[in-house]
Short mmCIF file of C-alpha atoms and ligand atoms in Angstrom, two decimals:
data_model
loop_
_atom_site.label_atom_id
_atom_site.label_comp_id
_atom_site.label_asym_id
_atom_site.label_seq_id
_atom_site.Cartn_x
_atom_site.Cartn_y
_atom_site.Cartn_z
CA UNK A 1 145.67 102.38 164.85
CA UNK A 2 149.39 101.56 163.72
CA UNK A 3 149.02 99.21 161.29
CA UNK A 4 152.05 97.59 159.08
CA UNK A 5 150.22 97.64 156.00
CA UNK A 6 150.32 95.72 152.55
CA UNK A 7 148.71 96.45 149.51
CA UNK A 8 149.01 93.44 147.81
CA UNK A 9 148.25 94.44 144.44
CA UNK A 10 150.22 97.26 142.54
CA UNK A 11 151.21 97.46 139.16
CA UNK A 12 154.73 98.57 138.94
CA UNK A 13 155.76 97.62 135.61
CA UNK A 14 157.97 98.25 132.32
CA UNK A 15 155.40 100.63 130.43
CA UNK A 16 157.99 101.34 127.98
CA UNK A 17 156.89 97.27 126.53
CA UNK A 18 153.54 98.57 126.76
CA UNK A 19 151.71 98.36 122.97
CA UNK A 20 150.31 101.50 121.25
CA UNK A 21 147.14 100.18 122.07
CA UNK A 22 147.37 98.90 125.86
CA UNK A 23 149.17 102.56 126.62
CA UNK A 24 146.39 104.50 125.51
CA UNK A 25 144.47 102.48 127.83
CA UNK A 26 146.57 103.01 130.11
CA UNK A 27 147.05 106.76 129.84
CA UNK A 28 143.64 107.31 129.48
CA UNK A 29 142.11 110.21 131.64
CA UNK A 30 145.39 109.96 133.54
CA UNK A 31 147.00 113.96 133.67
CA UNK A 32 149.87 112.18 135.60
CA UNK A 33 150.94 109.39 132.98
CA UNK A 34 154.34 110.83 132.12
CA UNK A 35 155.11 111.08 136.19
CA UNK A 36 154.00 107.63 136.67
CA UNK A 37 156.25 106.48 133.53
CA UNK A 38 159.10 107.95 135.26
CA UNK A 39 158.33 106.63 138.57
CA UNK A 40 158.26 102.70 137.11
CA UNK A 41 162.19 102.66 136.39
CA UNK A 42 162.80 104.95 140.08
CA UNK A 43 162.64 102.87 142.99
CA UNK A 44 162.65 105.64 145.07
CA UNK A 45 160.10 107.03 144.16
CA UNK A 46 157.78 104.07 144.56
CA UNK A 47 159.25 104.16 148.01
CA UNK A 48 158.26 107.56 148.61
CA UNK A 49 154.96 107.15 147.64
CA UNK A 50 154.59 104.48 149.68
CA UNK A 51 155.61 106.42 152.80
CA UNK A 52 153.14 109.51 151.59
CA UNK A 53 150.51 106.81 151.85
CA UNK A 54 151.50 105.02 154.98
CA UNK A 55 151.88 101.83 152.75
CA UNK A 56 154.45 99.61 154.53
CA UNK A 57 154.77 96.98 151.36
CA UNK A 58 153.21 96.35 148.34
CA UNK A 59 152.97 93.56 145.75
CA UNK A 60 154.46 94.50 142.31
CA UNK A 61 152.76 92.35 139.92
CA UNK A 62 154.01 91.65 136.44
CA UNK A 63 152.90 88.94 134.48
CA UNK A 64 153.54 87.80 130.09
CA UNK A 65 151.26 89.66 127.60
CA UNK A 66 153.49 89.92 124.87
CA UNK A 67 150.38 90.00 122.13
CA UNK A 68 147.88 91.54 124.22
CA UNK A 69 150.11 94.32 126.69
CA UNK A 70 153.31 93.88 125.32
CA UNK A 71 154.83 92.22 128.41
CA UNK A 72 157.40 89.51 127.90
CA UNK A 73 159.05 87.13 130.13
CA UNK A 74 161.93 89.64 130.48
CA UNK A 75 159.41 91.35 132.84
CA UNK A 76 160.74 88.96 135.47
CA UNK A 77 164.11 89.42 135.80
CA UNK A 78 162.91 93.42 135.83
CA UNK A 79 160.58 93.06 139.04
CA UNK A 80 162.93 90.96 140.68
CA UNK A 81 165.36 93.38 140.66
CA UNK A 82 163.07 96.29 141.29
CA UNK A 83 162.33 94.34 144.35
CA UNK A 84 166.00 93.81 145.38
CA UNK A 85 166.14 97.55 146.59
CA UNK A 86 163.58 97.08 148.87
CA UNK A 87 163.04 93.29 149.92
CA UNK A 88 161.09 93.72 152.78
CA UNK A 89 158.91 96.23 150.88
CA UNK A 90 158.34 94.89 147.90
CA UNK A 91 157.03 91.17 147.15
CA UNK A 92 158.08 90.50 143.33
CA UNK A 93 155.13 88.51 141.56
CA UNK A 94 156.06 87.42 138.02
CA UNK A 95 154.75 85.57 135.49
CA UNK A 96 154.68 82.75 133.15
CA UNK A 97 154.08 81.89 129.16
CA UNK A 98 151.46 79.22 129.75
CA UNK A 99 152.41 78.06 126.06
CA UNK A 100 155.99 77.67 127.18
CA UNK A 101 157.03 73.74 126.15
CA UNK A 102 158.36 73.63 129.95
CA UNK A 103 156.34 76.00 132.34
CA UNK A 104 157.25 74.29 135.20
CA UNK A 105 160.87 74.71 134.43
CA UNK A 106 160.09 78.33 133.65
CA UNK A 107 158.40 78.56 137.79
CA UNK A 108 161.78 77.07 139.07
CA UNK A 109 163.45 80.05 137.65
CA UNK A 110 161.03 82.33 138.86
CA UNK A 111 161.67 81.10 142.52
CA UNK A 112 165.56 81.07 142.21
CA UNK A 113 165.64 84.81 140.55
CA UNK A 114 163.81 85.88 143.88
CA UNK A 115 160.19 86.26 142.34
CA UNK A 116 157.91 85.15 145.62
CA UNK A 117 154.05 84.75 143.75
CA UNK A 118 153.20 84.08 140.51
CA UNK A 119 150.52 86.60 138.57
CA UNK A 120 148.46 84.83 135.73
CA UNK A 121 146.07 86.94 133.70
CA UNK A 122 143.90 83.95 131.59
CA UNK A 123 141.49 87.35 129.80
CA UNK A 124 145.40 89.01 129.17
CA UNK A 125 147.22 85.79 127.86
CA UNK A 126 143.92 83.98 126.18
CA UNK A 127 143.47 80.84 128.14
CA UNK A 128 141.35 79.16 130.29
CA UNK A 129 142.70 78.50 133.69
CA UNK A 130 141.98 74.90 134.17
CA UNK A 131 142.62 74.45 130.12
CA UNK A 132 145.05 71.81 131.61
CA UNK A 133 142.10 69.46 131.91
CA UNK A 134 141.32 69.98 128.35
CA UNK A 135 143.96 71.50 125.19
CA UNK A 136 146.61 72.52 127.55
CA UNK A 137 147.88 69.97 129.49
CA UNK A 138 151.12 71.65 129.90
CA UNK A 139 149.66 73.99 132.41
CA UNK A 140 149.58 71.37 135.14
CA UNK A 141 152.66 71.47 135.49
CA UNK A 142 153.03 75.33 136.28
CA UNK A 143 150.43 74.97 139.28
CA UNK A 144 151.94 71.57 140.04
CA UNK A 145 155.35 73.78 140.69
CA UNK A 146 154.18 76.03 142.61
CA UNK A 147 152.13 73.76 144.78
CA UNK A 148 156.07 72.15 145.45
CA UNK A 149 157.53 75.18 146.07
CA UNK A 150 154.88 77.35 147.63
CA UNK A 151 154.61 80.15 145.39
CA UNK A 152 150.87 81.72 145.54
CA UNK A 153 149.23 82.39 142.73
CA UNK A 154 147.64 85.36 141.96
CA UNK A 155 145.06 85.26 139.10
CA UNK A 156 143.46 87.93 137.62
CA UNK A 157 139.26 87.36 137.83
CA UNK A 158 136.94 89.29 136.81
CA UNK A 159 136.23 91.36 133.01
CA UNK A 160 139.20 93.71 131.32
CA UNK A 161 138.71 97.17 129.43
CA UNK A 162 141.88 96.19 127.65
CA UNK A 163 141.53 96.25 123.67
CA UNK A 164 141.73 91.84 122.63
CA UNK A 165 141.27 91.11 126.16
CA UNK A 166 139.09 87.89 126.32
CA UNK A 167 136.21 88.44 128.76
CA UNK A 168 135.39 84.57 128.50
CA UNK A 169 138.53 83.77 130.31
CA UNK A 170 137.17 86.50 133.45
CA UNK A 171 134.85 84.25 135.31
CA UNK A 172 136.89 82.33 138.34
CA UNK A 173 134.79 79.29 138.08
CA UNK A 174 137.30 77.31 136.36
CA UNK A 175 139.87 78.06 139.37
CA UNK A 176 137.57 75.50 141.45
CA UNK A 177 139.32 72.74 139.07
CA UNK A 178 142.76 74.09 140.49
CA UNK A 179 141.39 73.75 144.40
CA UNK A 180 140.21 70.12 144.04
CA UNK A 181 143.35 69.04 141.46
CA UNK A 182 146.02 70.98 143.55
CA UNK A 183 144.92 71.25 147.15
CA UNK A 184 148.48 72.63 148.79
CA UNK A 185 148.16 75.35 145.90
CA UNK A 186 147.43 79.06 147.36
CA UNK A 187 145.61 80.51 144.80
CA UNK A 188 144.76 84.23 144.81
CA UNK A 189 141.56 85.58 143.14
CA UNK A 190 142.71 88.98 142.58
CA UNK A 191 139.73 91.57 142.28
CA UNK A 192 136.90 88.85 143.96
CA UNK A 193 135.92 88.51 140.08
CA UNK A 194 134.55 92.38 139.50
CA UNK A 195 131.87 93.28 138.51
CA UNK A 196 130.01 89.79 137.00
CA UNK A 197 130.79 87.32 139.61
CA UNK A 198 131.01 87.97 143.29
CA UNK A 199 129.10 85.11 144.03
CA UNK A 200 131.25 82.56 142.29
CA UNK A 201 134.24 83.99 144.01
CA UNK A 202 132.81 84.03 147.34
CA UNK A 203 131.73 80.26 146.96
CA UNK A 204 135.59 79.84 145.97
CA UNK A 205 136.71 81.28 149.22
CA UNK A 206 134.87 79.44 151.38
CA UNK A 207 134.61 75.86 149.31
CA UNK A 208 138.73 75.98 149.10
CA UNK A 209 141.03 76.27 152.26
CA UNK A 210 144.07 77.65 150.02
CA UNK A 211 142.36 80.14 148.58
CA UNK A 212 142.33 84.14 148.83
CA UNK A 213 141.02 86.89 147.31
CA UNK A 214 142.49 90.72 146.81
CA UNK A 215 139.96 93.41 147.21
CA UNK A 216 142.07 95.66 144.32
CA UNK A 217 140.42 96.98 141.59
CA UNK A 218 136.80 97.50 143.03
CA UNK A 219 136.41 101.25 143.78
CA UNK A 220 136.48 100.98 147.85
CA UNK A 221 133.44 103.02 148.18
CA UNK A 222 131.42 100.41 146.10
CA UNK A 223 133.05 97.15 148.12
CA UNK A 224 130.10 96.44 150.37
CA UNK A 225 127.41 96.61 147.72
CA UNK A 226 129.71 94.60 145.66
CA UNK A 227 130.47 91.63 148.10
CA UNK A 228 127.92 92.17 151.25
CA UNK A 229 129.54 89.38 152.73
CA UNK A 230 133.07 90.16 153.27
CA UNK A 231 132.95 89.89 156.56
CA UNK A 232 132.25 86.21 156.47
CA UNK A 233 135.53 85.43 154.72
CA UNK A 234 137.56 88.06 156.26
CA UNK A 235 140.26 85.54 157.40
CA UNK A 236 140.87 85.13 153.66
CA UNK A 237 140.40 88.63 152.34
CA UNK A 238 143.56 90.69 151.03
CA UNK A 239 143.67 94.23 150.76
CA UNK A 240 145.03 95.93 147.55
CA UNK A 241 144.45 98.69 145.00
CA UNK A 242 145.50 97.75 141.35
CA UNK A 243 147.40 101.52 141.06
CA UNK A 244 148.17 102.75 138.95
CA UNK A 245 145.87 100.50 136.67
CA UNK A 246 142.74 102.40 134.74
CA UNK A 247 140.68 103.92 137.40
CA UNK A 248 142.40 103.72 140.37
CA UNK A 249 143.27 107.43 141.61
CA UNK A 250 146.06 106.66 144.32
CA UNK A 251 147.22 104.55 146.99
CA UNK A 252 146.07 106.91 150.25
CA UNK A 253 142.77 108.07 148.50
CA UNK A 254 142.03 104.30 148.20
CA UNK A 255 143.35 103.65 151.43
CA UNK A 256 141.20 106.66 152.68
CA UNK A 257 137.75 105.09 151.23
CA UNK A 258 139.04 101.90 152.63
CA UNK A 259 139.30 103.15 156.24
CA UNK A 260 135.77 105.27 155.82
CA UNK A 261 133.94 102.19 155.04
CA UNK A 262 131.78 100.97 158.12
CA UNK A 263 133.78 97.67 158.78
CA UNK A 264 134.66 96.06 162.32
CA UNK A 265 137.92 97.61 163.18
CA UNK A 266 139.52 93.62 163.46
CA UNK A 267 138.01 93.33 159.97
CA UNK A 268 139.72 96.26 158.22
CA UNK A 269 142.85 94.87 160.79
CA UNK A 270 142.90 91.10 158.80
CA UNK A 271 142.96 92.80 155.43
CA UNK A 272 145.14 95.42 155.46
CA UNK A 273 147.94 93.67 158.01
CA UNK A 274 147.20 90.43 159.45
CA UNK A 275 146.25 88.03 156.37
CA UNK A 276 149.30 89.46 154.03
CA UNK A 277 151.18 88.87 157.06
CA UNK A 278 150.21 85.07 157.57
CA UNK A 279 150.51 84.85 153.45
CA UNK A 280 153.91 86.84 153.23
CA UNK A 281 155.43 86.86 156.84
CA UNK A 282 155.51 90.15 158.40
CA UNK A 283 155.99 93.40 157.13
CA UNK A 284 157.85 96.14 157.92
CA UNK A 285 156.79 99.04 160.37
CA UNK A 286 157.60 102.45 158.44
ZN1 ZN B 301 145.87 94.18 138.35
#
């Protein structure tokens, strides 16, 4: 099968913000660290291991950790011009201080810089995600912008190995606030809420029309005894890796357990080409 295919979810990011802390996380068990390091400021390079995996376009996803990962907002302006060397290969997610006095205003840039989805990590940046119906009111104003707009956004769910991440903000419940509050919103649970709440996120997918999921981060061998359902919310089912995040080995070995798993071929089809597609307009053949 020739399939133009996205991986929606792939950290390509500025390590050198990275804290001591986060990049021994990061390095950890990983021989090829210092290659990767060199790869995040080489376009190229991405490129070329896209092509060794048969990877047509990927999402690069940033988003603001500056006391937790190190990230600031300058991360933005960095993915969106990563992304300018390859625009039809490369969707730019960015992200957002929630504590910002204007977060809305801070989306509007977002979109006019060339960032296309929006990445918030609530465990990474210590909040809740619907904290706009309680001590963050602010925050309405970030999905209200991208509801205007139509930026997706991505949301990490699901727990983090990260040193100070806070596991209380990993369950995707709250996101069902953000379906009924902002309807038009597409709202990405990335990682279907691994490993404490596949249930919750499948309910998500199929209670809210504008809402996704990425596959990325669960080990593909493990996906079916993780979420034995998938095929009932296929239509709404992304696939992506989280490479070169803790864990993850590569692109085409993932791709390669992805492919092995005993799915119907229109199944594997919807995830790997034909929802990014309806999500992101088509990508590229390679
Ligand atoms: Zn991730």
């Amino acid at each position: 099968m020739e399939l133009r295919i996205t991986d929606v979810h792939v950290h390509i990011q500025p390590w050198d913000m990275l804290l001591p802390g986060a990049r021994a996380r990061m390095g950890h068990r990983r021989a090829d660290f210092a290659d990767l390091e060199r790869m995040m400021n080489d376009p190229g390079e991405v490129l070329r291991r896209m092509d060794a995996a048969g990877v047509a376009r990927i999402g690069v996803i940033n988003y603001v950790s500056p006391s937790l990962m190190g990230f600031t907002e300058d991360v933005n302006p960095w993915v969106a011009e990563l992304a300018r060397h390859a625009p039809d290969r490369m969707i730019a997610f960015g992200g957002v201080d929630v504590r910002a006095p204007e977060p809305g205003e801070a989306v509007e840039r977002l979109r006019d810089m060339g960032v296309r989805a929006i990445k918030l990590h609530p465990p990474h940046q210590e909040f809740a995600a619907n904290a706009y119906r309680h001590d963050l009111p602010r925050l309405a104003e970030v999905y209200g912008r991208a509801e205007e707009l139509g930026l997706p956004i991505m949301v990490h769910t699901g727990t983090s190995i990260f040193p100070g991440a806070r596991n209380v903000y990993a369950d995707p419940l709250p996101l069902d606030d953000l379906g009924v509050d902002f309807p038009n919103l597409v709202v990405i649970l990335a990682h279907l809420g691994r490993p404490l709440w596949a249930e919750a996120s499948f309910f998500l997918l199929r209670r809210h029309p504008n809402f996704w999921g990425d596959v990325s981060g669960i080990p593909p061998r493990g996906l079916l005894r993780y979420f034995p359902r998938l095929v009932e919310v296929a239509d709404k089912l992304l696939w992506g890796t989280d490479w070169p995040g803790p864990m993850v080995p590569g692109l085409a070995e993932n791709l390669q357990a992805f492919l092995a798993l005993d799915l119907p071929e229109e199944v594997r089809r919807k995830l790997l080409q034909d929802n990014p597609d309806r999500l992101f307009g088509p990508a590229p053949a390679i």
